Coordinates of C-alpha atoms in Angstrom, one line a residue:
Chain R
M11 CA 1.8 9.7 -29.7
A12 CA 1.4 13.0 -29.2
S13 CA 3.1 13.9 -32.8
E14 CA 0.4 11.7 -34.3
K15 CA -3.0 13.4 -33.0
P16 CA -1.4 16.5 -32.7
K17 CA -4.5 18.8 -32.7
E18 CA -5.8 16.8 -30.1
N19 CA -6.7 18.9 -27.3
P20 CA -5.6 17.6 -23.2
V21 CA -8.6 18.1 -21.6
N22 CA -11.2 16.4 -23.9
P23 CA -11.2 12.9 -21.7
D24 CA -12.0 11.4 -25.0
N25 CA -8.2 12.0 -25.7
P26 CA -5.6 8.1 -26.7
A27 CA -3.4 9.8 -23.6
I28 CA -6.2 8.8 -21.0
L29 CA -4.4 5.2 -21.1
S30 CA -0.6 6.6 -20.8
T31 CA -2.3 9.1 -17.9
L32 CA -2.6 6.3 -16.1
L33 CA 0.0 4.4 -16.0
L34 CA 1.4 7.8 -15.2
K35 CA -0.6 7.8 -11.5
S36 CA -0.8 4.3 -10.5
P37 CA 2.1 3.9 -8.9
A38 CA 0.9 7.0 -6.2
I39 CA -2.1 5.7 -6.1
G40 CA -0.9 2.3 -5.6
A41 CA 1.9 3.4 -2.8
L42 CA -1.1 5.0 -0.9
L43 CA -2.9 2.1 -1.5
L44 CA -0.7 -0.2 0.5
W45 CA -0.2 2.4 2.7
M46 CA -4.5 2.7 4.3
I47 CA -5.5 -1.0 3.4
V48 CA -2.7 -3.3 5.0
P49 CA -1.6 -1.5 8.0
L50 CA -5.5 -1.1 8.4
A51 CA -6.2 -4.3 8.0
M52 CA -3.9 -5.7 10.1
T53 CA -5.5 -3.3 12.8
L54 CA -8.7 -5.1 12.4
W55 CA -7.8 -8.5 12.2
F56 CA -5.7 -8.1 15.5
S57 CA -8.4 -6.1 17.5
F58 CA -10.0 -9.7 17.0
Q59 CA -7.4 -12.1 18.0
R60 CA -5.9 -13.1 21.0
Y61 CA -3.0 -12.1 20.6
N62 CA 0.5 -11.4 23.3
L63 CA 4.0 -11.2 22.3
L64 CA 4.7 -11.8 26.2
N65 CA 2.7 -14.9 26.2
P66 CA 2.8 -16.5 22.6
D67 CA 0.8 -19.8 23.6
V68 CA -2.2 -17.9 23.5
S69 CA -3.4 -17.0 20.3
G70 CA -6.5 -17.6 18.1
F71 CA -10.2 -15.6 17.6
A72 CA -10.8 -13.5 20.7
G73 CA -14.5 -12.6 18.4
L74 CA -15.1 -8.9 20.5
D75 CA -13.0 -10.1 23.6
N76 CA -10.4 -7.4 22.9
Y77 CA -13.3 -4.4 22.7
T78 CA -15.5 -5.6 25.3
S79 CA -11.6 -5.8 28.5
L80 CA -11.0 -2.7 26.6
V81 CA -14.2 -1.2 26.6
T82 CA -14.7 -2.0 30.6
D83 CA -11.5 -0.6 31.2
P84 CA -11.2 2.8 33.1
S85 CA -8.3 3.6 31.4
L86 CA -9.5 3.8 28.4
W87 CA -12.3 6.2 29.8
T88 CA -9.5 7.8 31.2
A89 CA -7.9 8.0 28.4
M90 CA -10.4 9.1 25.8
W91 CA -11.6 11.7 28.6
N92 CA -8.1 12.9 28.7
T93 CA -7.9 12.9 24.8
L94 CA -11.6 15.2 24.9
V95 CA -10.0 17.6 27.2
L96 CA -7.0 18.0 25.7
V97 CA -8.4 18.3 22.4
G98 CA -11.2 20.7 23.5
S99 CA -8.5 23.2 24.8
V100 CA -5.9 23.2 23.1
L101 CA -9.0 23.9 19.6
A102 CA -10.5 26.7 22.3
I103 CA -7.1 28.3 22.8
T104 CA -6.0 28.2 19.6
V105 CA -9.4 29.5 17.3
V106 CA -10.0 31.9 19.8
F107 CA -6.3 33.6 19.7
G108 CA -5.9 32.9 16.2
T109 CA -8.5 34.6 14.6
L110 CA -7.8 37.8 17.4
L111 CA -3.9 38.1 16.5
A112 CA -4.8 37.2 12.4
V113 CA -6.9 40.3 12.4
L114 CA -4.4 42.3 14.9
F115 CA -1.9 41.3 12.3
D116 CA -4.1 41.6 9.1
Q117 CA -4.1 45.6 10.4
D118 CA -0.7 48.3 9.6
F119 CA 1.7 48.3 12.2
F120 CA 5.9 48.9 12.5
G121 CA 7.6 45.9 11.6
R122 CA 4.9 43.9 10.8
G123 CA 6.8 41.5 8.4
V124 CA 9.4 40.9 11.2
A125 CA 7.0 40.2 13.9
R126 CA 4.7 37.9 11.9
L127 CA 8.2 36.0 11.3
L128 CA 8.4 36.0 15.2
I129 CA 5.1 35.0 15.9
I130 CA 4.4 31.7 13.4
A131 CA 7.5 30.6 14.8
P132 CA 6.7 27.7 17.6
F133 CA 5.1 25.8 14.1
F134 CA 8.4 24.7 13.5
V135 CA 10.0 23.9 16.7
M136 CA 10.4 20.1 16.3
P137 CA 8.0 19.2 19.1
T138 CA 10.5 17.0 21.1
V139 CA 11.9 19.9 22.0
S140 CA 9.6 22.4 22.2
A141 CA 8.3 19.3 25.2
L142 CA 11.6 19.6 26.3
I143 CA 11.8 23.4 26.5
W144 CA 9.2 23.9 28.4
K145 CA 9.5 21.1 31.1
N146 CA 13.0 22.2 31.5
M147 CA 13.7 25.7 31.1
L148 CA 10.5 27.1 31.8
L149 CA 8.1 25.1 34.0
H150 CA 10.8 23.3 35.9
P151 CA 9.3 23.5 39.3
V152 CA 13.1 24.8 41.0
N153 CA 15.1 25.9 37.7
G154 CA 12.3 27.3 35.8
L155 CA 11.5 30.5 34.8
V156 CA 7.8 30.8 35.5
A157 CA 8.6 29.3 39.4
F158 CA 10.8 32.2 39.7
L159 CA 8.5 34.4 38.1
M160 CA 5.9 33.1 40.8
R161 CA 8.4 33.2 43.9
S162 CA 9.8 36.8 43.1
V163 CA 6.1 37.8 43.1
G164 CA 5.3 36.2 46.7
L165 CA 3.0 33.5 45.2
P166 CA 5.2 29.4 46.1
A167 CA 6.6 27.8 42.9
I168 CA 4.3 24.9 41.5
D169 CA 5.2 21.6 40.0
W170 CA 3.5 22.2 36.8
F171 CA 3.9 19.0 35.8
G172 CA 3.2 16.9 38.8
V173 CA 0.9 18.6 40.1
W174 CA -1.4 20.8 36.7
P175 CA 0.0 18.0 34.3
M176 CA -2.8 18.3 31.9
T177 CA -2.7 22.2 32.1
A178 CA 0.9 21.5 31.1
V179 CA 0.4 19.9 28.0
V180 CA -1.9 21.8 27.1
V181 CA -0.4 25.0 26.8
I182 CA 2.6 23.1 25.3
V183 CA 1.1 22.1 22.4
S184 CA -1.5 25.4 22.3
W185 CA 2.0 26.8 21.9
Q186 CA 2.9 24.4 19.1
W187 CA -0.9 25.1 17.3
L188 CA -1.4 28.8 18.2
P189 CA 1.0 29.4 14.5
F190 CA -1.2 27.7 12.4
A191 CA -3.6 28.7 13.9
L192 CA -3.0 32.3 13.6
L193 CA -1.6 32.1 9.4
I194 CA -4.5 30.1 8.1
L195 CA -6.9 32.8 9.8
L196 CA -4.3 36.0 8.9
T197 CA -4.3 34.2 5.1
A198 CA -8.6 33.8 5.1
V199 CA -8.5 37.5 6.5
Q200 CA -6.8 38.6 3.9
S201 CA -8.8 37.8 1.4
L202 CA -11.4 39.7 3.5
D203 CA -13.0 41.8 0.1
Q204 CA -11.5 45.7 1.1
E205 CA -14.8 47.3 -0.7
Q206 CA -16.5 45.5 1.9
K207 CA -15.0 46.5 4.6
E208 CA -14.5 50.1 3.5
A209 CA -18.8 50.3 3.1
A210 CA -19.0 49.3 6.5
H211 CA -16.6 51.4 7.4
L212 CA -18.3 54.2 5.6
D213 CA -21.9 53.2 6.9
G214 CA -20.6 53.7 10.7
A215 CA -19.7 50.8 12.0
G216 CA -17.4 50.5 14.7
P217 CA -14.8 48.0 15.0
L218 CA -16.2 45.3 17.2
R219 CA -19.7 45.5 14.7
M220 CA -16.8 45.3 11.9
F221 CA -15.7 42.1 13.7
F222 CA -18.8 40.3 14.4
F223 CA -20.4 41.1 11.2
I224 CA -18.0 40.9 8.6
T225 CA -15.2 39.3 9.8
L226 CA -16.4 36.7 11.6
P227 CA -18.9 35.4 8.7
H228 CA -16.0 35.8 6.2
L229 CA -13.7 33.1 8.5
R230 CA -16.1 30.7 9.7
R231 CA -15.5 28.8 6.5
S232 CA -11.4 29.1 7.8
I233 CA -12.6 28.0 11.2
T234 CA -14.3 24.7 10.9
V235 CA -11.3 24.2 8.2
V236 CA -8.5 24.4 10.8
L237 CA -11.2 22.6 13.7
M238 CA -10.5 20.1 11.8
I239 CA -8.0 19.4 10.7
E240 CA -6.2 20.4 14.1
T241 CA -9.0 17.8 15.4
I242 CA -7.3 15.5 13.4
F243 CA -3.6 15.9 14.4
F244 CA -4.4 16.3 18.3
L245 CA -5.8 13.2 17.8
S246 CA -2.4 11.9 17.8
V247 CA -0.6 13.8 20.0
F248 CA 2.6 12.1 21.1
A249 CA 5.6 13.0 21.9
E250 CA 5.2 16.1 23.9
I251 CA 3.1 13.6 26.5
F252 CA 6.0 11.5 25.3
V253 CA 8.6 13.3 26.3
T254 CA 7.1 15.9 29.1
T255 CA 5.1 13.1 31.6
S256 CA 5.0 9.5 30.4
G257 CA 1.4 9.8 30.6
G258 CA 1.2 10.3 34.0
P259 CA 1.5 11.2 37.1
G260 CA -0.4 8.1 36.9
L261 CA -3.0 8.8 33.4
A262 CA -3.1 11.8 34.4
T263 CA -2.4 12.8 30.8
T264 CA -2.7 9.6 29.3
N265 CA -4.3 10.3 26.2
L266 CA -5.4 7.5 23.8
A267 CA -2.7 7.7 21.4
Y268 CA -0.6 7.3 24.7
L269 CA -3.1 4.5 26.2
I270 CA -2.6 2.4 22.6
Y271 CA 1.5 2.9 22.6
V272 CA 1.7 1.5 26.5
R273 CA -0.3 -1.3 25.6
S274 CA 1.4 -2.6 22.9
L275 CA 5.3 -1.3 22.6
L276 CA 5.4 -1.6 27.0
E277 CA 2.8 -4.1 27.4
Y278 CA 3.1 -6.1 24.1
D279 CA -1.1 -6.5 24.1
V280 CA -1.4 -6.3 20.8
G281 CA -5.1 -7.1 20.4
S282 CA -6.0 -4.4 22.8
A283 CA -3.7 -2.2 21.1
S284 CA -5.1 -2.8 18.0
A285 CA -9.1 -2.3 19.2
G286 CA -7.2 1.1 20.9
G287 CA -6.1 1.5 16.8
V288 CA -9.8 1.0 15.6
I289 CA -11.0 3.1 18.3
A290 CA -8.7 6.0 17.5
I291 CA -9.2 5.4 13.5
V292 CA -13.4 5.5 14.2
L293 CA -13.5 9.2 16.2
A294 CA -10.5 10.8 13.5
N295 CA -13.3 9.1 10.8
I296 CA -16.4 11.4 11.9
V297 CA -14.5 14.0 11.6
A298 CA -12.3 13.3 9.0
I299 CA -16.1 13.4 6.5
F300 CA -16.2 16.3 7.2
L301 CA -13.6 18.1 6.3
V302 CA -13.3 15.9 3.0
R303 CA -16.8 17.3 2.3
T304 CA -15.7 21.1 2.4
I305 CA -12.5 20.6 1.0
A306 CA -14.3 18.6 -1.9
T307 CA -16.6 21.8 -1.8
S308 CA -13.6 23.9 -2.3
L309 CA -12.0 21.6 -5.2
E310 CA -15.2 22.7 -7.1
A311 CA -14.6 26.3 -6.9
Chain G
M4 CA -3.4 61.0 10.7
T5 CA -2.7 61.7 14.2
N6 CA -4.8 59.4 15.1
S7 CA -4.7 57.3 12.3
L8 CA -0.7 57.3 13.8
T9 CA -2.3 56.5 17.7
K10 CA -4.1 53.9 16.7
K11 CA -1.2 52.1 14.3
L12 CA 1.2 52.7 17.7
V13 CA -1.7 51.1 19.9
V14 CA -1.7 48.3 17.0
T15 CA 1.9 48.2 16.9
I16 CA 2.9 47.4 20.9
L17 CA -0.2 45.3 20.9
A18 CA 1.0 42.9 17.7
W19 CA 4.5 43.0 19.3
T20 CA 4.2 41.6 22.1
A21 CA 2.4 38.8 21.2
A22 CA 4.9 38.2 19.1
L23 CA 7.1 38.4 21.7
V24 CA 5.5 36.4 24.0
M25 CA 5.2 33.6 21.4
F26 CA 9.2 33.7 20.6
F27 CA 10.4 34.4 24.2
P28 CA 10.9 30.3 24.7
I29 CA 13.2 29.7 21.8
F30 CA 14.6 32.7 22.4
W31 CA 15.4 31.4 25.3
M32 CA 17.1 28.4 24.7
L33 CA 18.5 29.8 22.5
V34 CA 20.2 32.7 25.3
A35 CA 21.1 29.5 27.2
S36 CA 22.4 27.5 24.4
F37 CA 25.9 30.2 25.0
K38 CA 25.5 29.9 28.8
T39 CA 28.1 27.5 31.0
E40 CA 26.0 24.8 32.5
I41 CA 26.1 26.4 36.4
D42 CA 24.6 29.6 34.3
A43 CA 21.6 27.6 32.6
V44 CA 20.1 26.6 35.8
A45 CA 20.8 29.0 38.1
T46 CA 18.2 31.2 40.2
P47 CA 17.4 34.0 39.4
P48 CA 18.0 33.6 36.0
V49 CA 22.0 34.8 35.4
V50 CA 21.1 37.6 33.0
V51 CA 24.3 38.9 32.1
F52 CA 26.9 36.5 31.4
A53 CA 29.7 36.1 28.9
P54 CA 29.4 34.1 25.9
T55 CA 30.8 30.7 24.8
L56 CA 30.0 28.9 22.3
D57 CA 31.2 25.5 24.4
N58 CA 28.5 24.4 24.5
Y59 CA 28.5 23.9 20.4
A60 CA 31.4 22.3 20.6
A61 CA 31.0 20.1 22.6
V62 CA 28.0 18.2 21.1
H63 CA 29.7 18.5 17.6
E64 CA 32.5 16.5 19.5
R65 CA 28.7 13.7 20.2
A66 CA 29.4 11.1 17.9
N67 CA 25.5 10.5 18.5
Y68 CA 24.4 13.8 17.0
I69 CA 26.5 14.1 14.5
R70 CA 25.0 10.7 13.3
A71 CA 21.4 12.1 14.0
A72 CA 21.9 15.3 12.0
T73 CA 22.5 13.3 9.0
N74 CA 19.6 10.7 9.4
S75 CA 17.5 13.7 9.5
V76 CA 19.4 15.0 6.5
V77 CA 19.1 11.8 5.1
I78 CA 15.6 11.0 5.6
S79 CA 14.1 14.2 5.2
V80 CA 15.8 14.6 2.0
G81 CA 15.3 10.3 0.5
A82 CA 11.6 10.6 2.0
T83 CA 11.1 13.8 -0.1
L84 CA 12.7 12.3 -3.6
V85 CA 10.8 8.9 -3.5
A86 CA 7.7 11.1 -2.9
L87 CA 8.2 13.6 -5.6
I88 CA 9.4 10.6 -7.8
L89 CA 5.5 8.9 -7.1
A90 CA 3.8 12.5 -6.9
I91 CA 5.1 14.3 -10.6
P92 CA 3.8 11.8 -13.5
A93 CA 0.6 11.0 -11.0
A94 CA -0.1 15.9 -10.4
Y95 CA 1.0 15.6 -14.2
A96 CA -2.0 13.5 -15.5
M97 CA -4.1 14.8 -12.9
A98 CA -3.4 18.4 -13.7
F99 CA -3.7 17.9 -17.7
F100 CA -5.4 15.2 -18.4
P101 CA -8.4 15.3 -16.0
T102 CA -11.0 12.3 -16.1
K103 CA -14.9 11.9 -14.0
R104 CA -12.6 10.5 -11.9
T105 CA -9.8 12.6 -11.1
R106 CA -11.9 15.0 -8.3
S107 CA -13.0 12.0 -6.0
T108 CA -8.7 9.8 -6.4
L109 CA -7.7 13.2 -5.6
L110 CA -10.1 13.4 -2.7
W111 CA -9.3 10.0 -2.1
M112 CA -5.4 10.5 -1.6
L113 CA -5.9 13.5 1.1
S114 CA -8.7 10.8 3.1
T115 CA -5.4 9.1 3.8
K116 CA -4.0 11.7 5.2
M117 CA -6.4 11.4 7.6
L118 CA -5.8 7.8 9.2
P119 CA -5.0 8.9 12.9
P120 CA -0.9 7.6 13.4
V121 CA -1.5 5.8 16.2
G122 CA -4.8 3.8 14.7
V123 CA -1.6 2.0 12.9
L124 CA 0.9 2.0 15.3
V125 CA 0.5 -2.5 16.0
P126 CA 0.7 -3.3 11.9
M127 CA 3.5 -1.2 10.9
V128 CA 5.9 -2.3 14.0
I129 CA 5.2 -5.8 13.2
L130 CA 5.8 -5.0 9.6
F131 CA 8.9 -3.0 10.7
R132 CA 10.1 -6.2 12.2
E133 CA 8.9 -9.0 9.6
L134 CA 11.2 -6.8 7.8
D135 CA 14.1 -5.5 9.3
L136 CA 13.7 -2.5 8.6
V137 CA 13.0 -1.2 12.4
D138 CA 15.8 1.2 13.7
T139 CA 17.1 1.6 8.8
Q140 CA 17.1 4.9 7.5
I141 CA 15.6 3.3 4.2
G142 CA 11.8 2.2 6.6
L143 CA 11.6 5.5 7.3
I144 CA 12.2 6.9 4.2
L145 CA 9.4 4.7 3.0
V146 CA 6.7 5.6 6.2
Y147 CA 7.9 9.8 6.0
A148 CA 7.2 9.7 1.8
L149 CA 3.6 8.2 2.3
M150 CA 2.8 10.0 5.2
N151 CA 3.6 13.3 2.2
L152 CA 2.9 11.6 -0.3
P153 CA -0.8 13.5 -0.5
I154 CA 0.3 16.9 0.5
V155 CA 2.8 16.3 -2.3
V156 CA 0.3 15.2 -4.9
W157 CA -2.3 18.5 -3.6
L158 CA 0.6 21.3 -3.8
L159 CA 1.9 19.6 -7.0
Y160 CA -1.3 19.4 -9.3
T161 CA -2.7 22.8 -7.7
F162 CA 1.4 24.1 -9.7
F163 CA 0.7 22.5 -12.4
R164 CA -2.8 23.8 -13.2
E165 CA -1.0 27.4 -13.0
V166 CA 0.5 26.9 -16.5
P167 CA -1.3 27.5 -19.2
V168 CA -2.3 24.8 -21.4
E169 CA -1.6 26.3 -23.8
I170 CA 1.7 26.1 -24.0
L171 CA 1.9 23.1 -23.0
E172 CA -0.1 22.0 -26.8
A173 CA 1.7 24.3 -28.3
C174 CA 5.2 22.1 -27.6
R175 CA 3.0 18.6 -28.5
I176 CA 2.6 20.5 -31.9
D177 CA 5.9 21.1 -32.2
G178 CA 6.2 17.3 -32.0
A179 CA 8.2 16.3 -28.9
G180 CA 7.0 14.0 -26.7
F181 CA 6.0 13.3 -23.6
R182 CA 9.7 13.4 -21.4
Q183 CA 11.2 16.9 -23.3
E184 CA 7.9 18.4 -22.3
L185 CA 8.1 17.8 -18.7
R186 CA 12.2 17.9 -18.6
H187 CA 12.3 21.2 -20.8
V188 CA 8.9 22.9 -20.6
L189 CA 6.5 21.9 -17.6
M190 CA 8.9 21.9 -15.0
P191 CA 10.9 25.2 -15.4
L192 CA 7.1 26.6 -15.2
A193 CA 7.0 24.5 -12.3
L194 CA 10.1 24.4 -11.0
P195 CA 8.8 27.8 -8.0
G196 CA 5.9 25.1 -7.1
V197 CA 8.3 22.2 -6.9
A198 CA 10.6 23.5 -5.2
S199 CA 8.3 24.8 -2.6
T200 CA 6.6 21.4 -2.2
S201 CA 10.0 19.6 -1.5
L202 CA 10.8 22.3 1.1
L203 CA 7.0 21.7 3.0
S204 CA 8.2 18.0 2.5
V205 CA 11.3 18.3 4.6
I206 CA 9.5 20.2 7.0
L207 CA 7.4 18.0 7.7
C208 CA 9.5 15.3 7.5
W209 CA 12.2 16.6 10.0
N210 CA 9.8 17.7 13.0
E211 CA 8.3 14.1 12.6
A212 CA 8.0 12.6 16.0
F213 CA 5.6 9.7 16.1
W214 CA 7.1 7.0 14.1
S215 CA 10.7 8.5 14.6
L216 CA 9.9 7.7 18.5
N217 CA 8.1 4.1 17.8
L218 CA 10.2 2.9 14.5
T219 CA 14.2 3.7 15.8
T220 CA 16.1 3.2 18.8
S221 CA 19.6 4.3 17.6
D222 CA 21.2 3.8 14.9
A223 CA 18.5 5.7 12.3
A224 CA 17.1 7.6 15.2
P225 CA 17.1 11.3 13.3
L226 CA 17.1 14.9 15.7
T227 CA 13.4 14.5 17.3
A228 CA 14.0 11.7 18.3
F229 CA 18.0 12.5 19.5
I230 CA 16.0 15.1 21.4
A231 CA 13.5 13.2 23.1
S232 CA 16.9 10.8 24.9
F233 CA 17.2 13.9 26.8
S234 CA 13.9 14.3 28.3
A235 CA 15.3 11.3 31.4
P236 CA 18.9 13.3 33.2
E237 CA 17.1 16.8 33.3
G238 CA 18.8 19.9 35.0
L239 CA 22.5 18.0 34.0
F240 CA 23.1 19.1 30.4
W241 CA 20.4 22.5 30.0
A242 CA 23.0 24.4 27.5
K243 CA 24.4 21.5 25.7
L244 CA 20.7 20.8 25.0
S245 CA 19.8 23.9 24.3
A246 CA 22.3 24.1 21.6
A247 CA 21.7 20.4 20.1
S248 CA 18.3 22.0 20.1
T249 CA 19.0 25.1 18.4
M250 CA 20.7 23.6 15.8
A251 CA 18.3 21.2 15.1
I252 CA 15.6 23.6 14.4
A253 CA 17.3 26.5 12.9
P254 CA 17.6 25.2 9.4
I255 CA 13.4 24.0 9.5
L256 CA 12.8 27.4 11.2
V257 CA 14.4 29.2 7.9
F258 CA 13.1 26.7 5.7
G259 CA 9.8 27.7 7.4
W260 CA 9.2 31.5 7.0
L261 CA 10.7 30.5 2.9
S262 CA 7.1 28.2 3.0
Q263 CA 4.6 30.3 4.9
R264 CA 2.5 30.1 1.8
Q265 CA 2.7 26.3 0.9
L266 CA 2.2 25.9 4.4
V267 CA -1.6 27.1 4.3
R268 CA -1.8 25.8 0.7
G269 CA -1.1 22.2 1.2
L270 CA -2.2 21.8 4.9
T271 CA -5.4 22.3 4.3
F272 CA -5.1 20.8 0.9
G273 CA -6.8 24.6 -0.8
A274 CA -9.9 24.2 1.1
V275 CA -8.5 28.3 2.9
K276 CA -6.7 30.9 -0.4

């Protein structure tokens, strides 16, 4: 085809090659379409069905029963609250410290390359390993390093996962995701116009004024992106809870993701778990709409 | 001069403190992997000790560690290959033959990435049971490939866009067919981009711990699930667990350090430059 129409401009939309490019695109599009539609449709379908794998005799259309029983179940609201606390705390910690560290690592200092490698390392540690490091070696009430340090200054050792379980989970997830926020915000800080910084400096702006009037406004868009991407990931925090607290004690660390897991894989209540899944999807979509809009504007640029 | 040196020293101290605090948990695990089991749980913590490689030897002798490591390699590489095979033609078409709908197609692809996995846990478990994919390598390969496909397409698209169109036009004028064009012109030029995209995909697959925990039990369980199985007998195998964990994260840590920039590009879908 190319030899027949040698002078065709490849970006011209009237190009006859369009048909063959559709062929090139269709496997990826088809695969993603299936991957998105099939499970989504099944979740929706099951959420209106009476379906418990332990009780196969009971079946049929359930109407909104799964939703009403889920909404009237206090454990859903506990899980929603826990999700909110977890997502909110980790967002606050990672974005605040991520911004400060990004500004710090933007400066010139000795051994910057190595320090940067060390500080982003936690992001590449698999979630189950980081959860076990914190559970066994750092926060363990008897043999943990934190317990030892607290005892050595005369404080009583704390059973973090028993008494402050949500705090412990927040610490683990923040440790993993702070490098992500730092990495992205650092990229953004470094794109700040050097001349603009120098001009502000010549006008006599101190470091604090520089931060609040130049750096922070410049970072606004990147911070928004970090907030949205992290929210989508944090709605599904699972492995860290699975390995450390199993959602407990009681329901203290059961988030929406863990509740759905318990309902479906431990209690085999497919209907109720699917209704929970639909709620999780709706929550994520609220954020995703804004995220896609932000990405769309950057695609135009 | 001295003023700027003082500032540099202060920044050095602050930044290095932050870096060391963040890296400490990994360092502490690394140290524990060279201790004996008794030293590893000792309080106060043992700082001076004769390092031993026993834990690494012991872990290697355990068949299930080898199996988990093999699974991780097969699944990560397999999923990355599947994703590349689907993504390269699509990204090529979108980058060099953009239509009015290319932009919305890309955005739609990215939006599939925003579906929380837990929302489709139930249907996935049921589908896996029906299709006999539970605890199989091929099952996780498919899930991971689809999971990362939007990011892979997106990254390849941005890399292809950097290839000058004139070069491709020139080779088309010379009468090169699509395959020749792809193999001899585009791939060599875009190879660094394809390589770093693959690296990021391998990292994301290697560390994935939602589907691996829920869709595998033993035969196909990768390292994420294998390590999680240690959460029950706590206190008994800390040193060996540390050795296993160190080996599980070491290669990915190196990959991660190599692909920092692609990580920013890939995970923010170009919204941060």
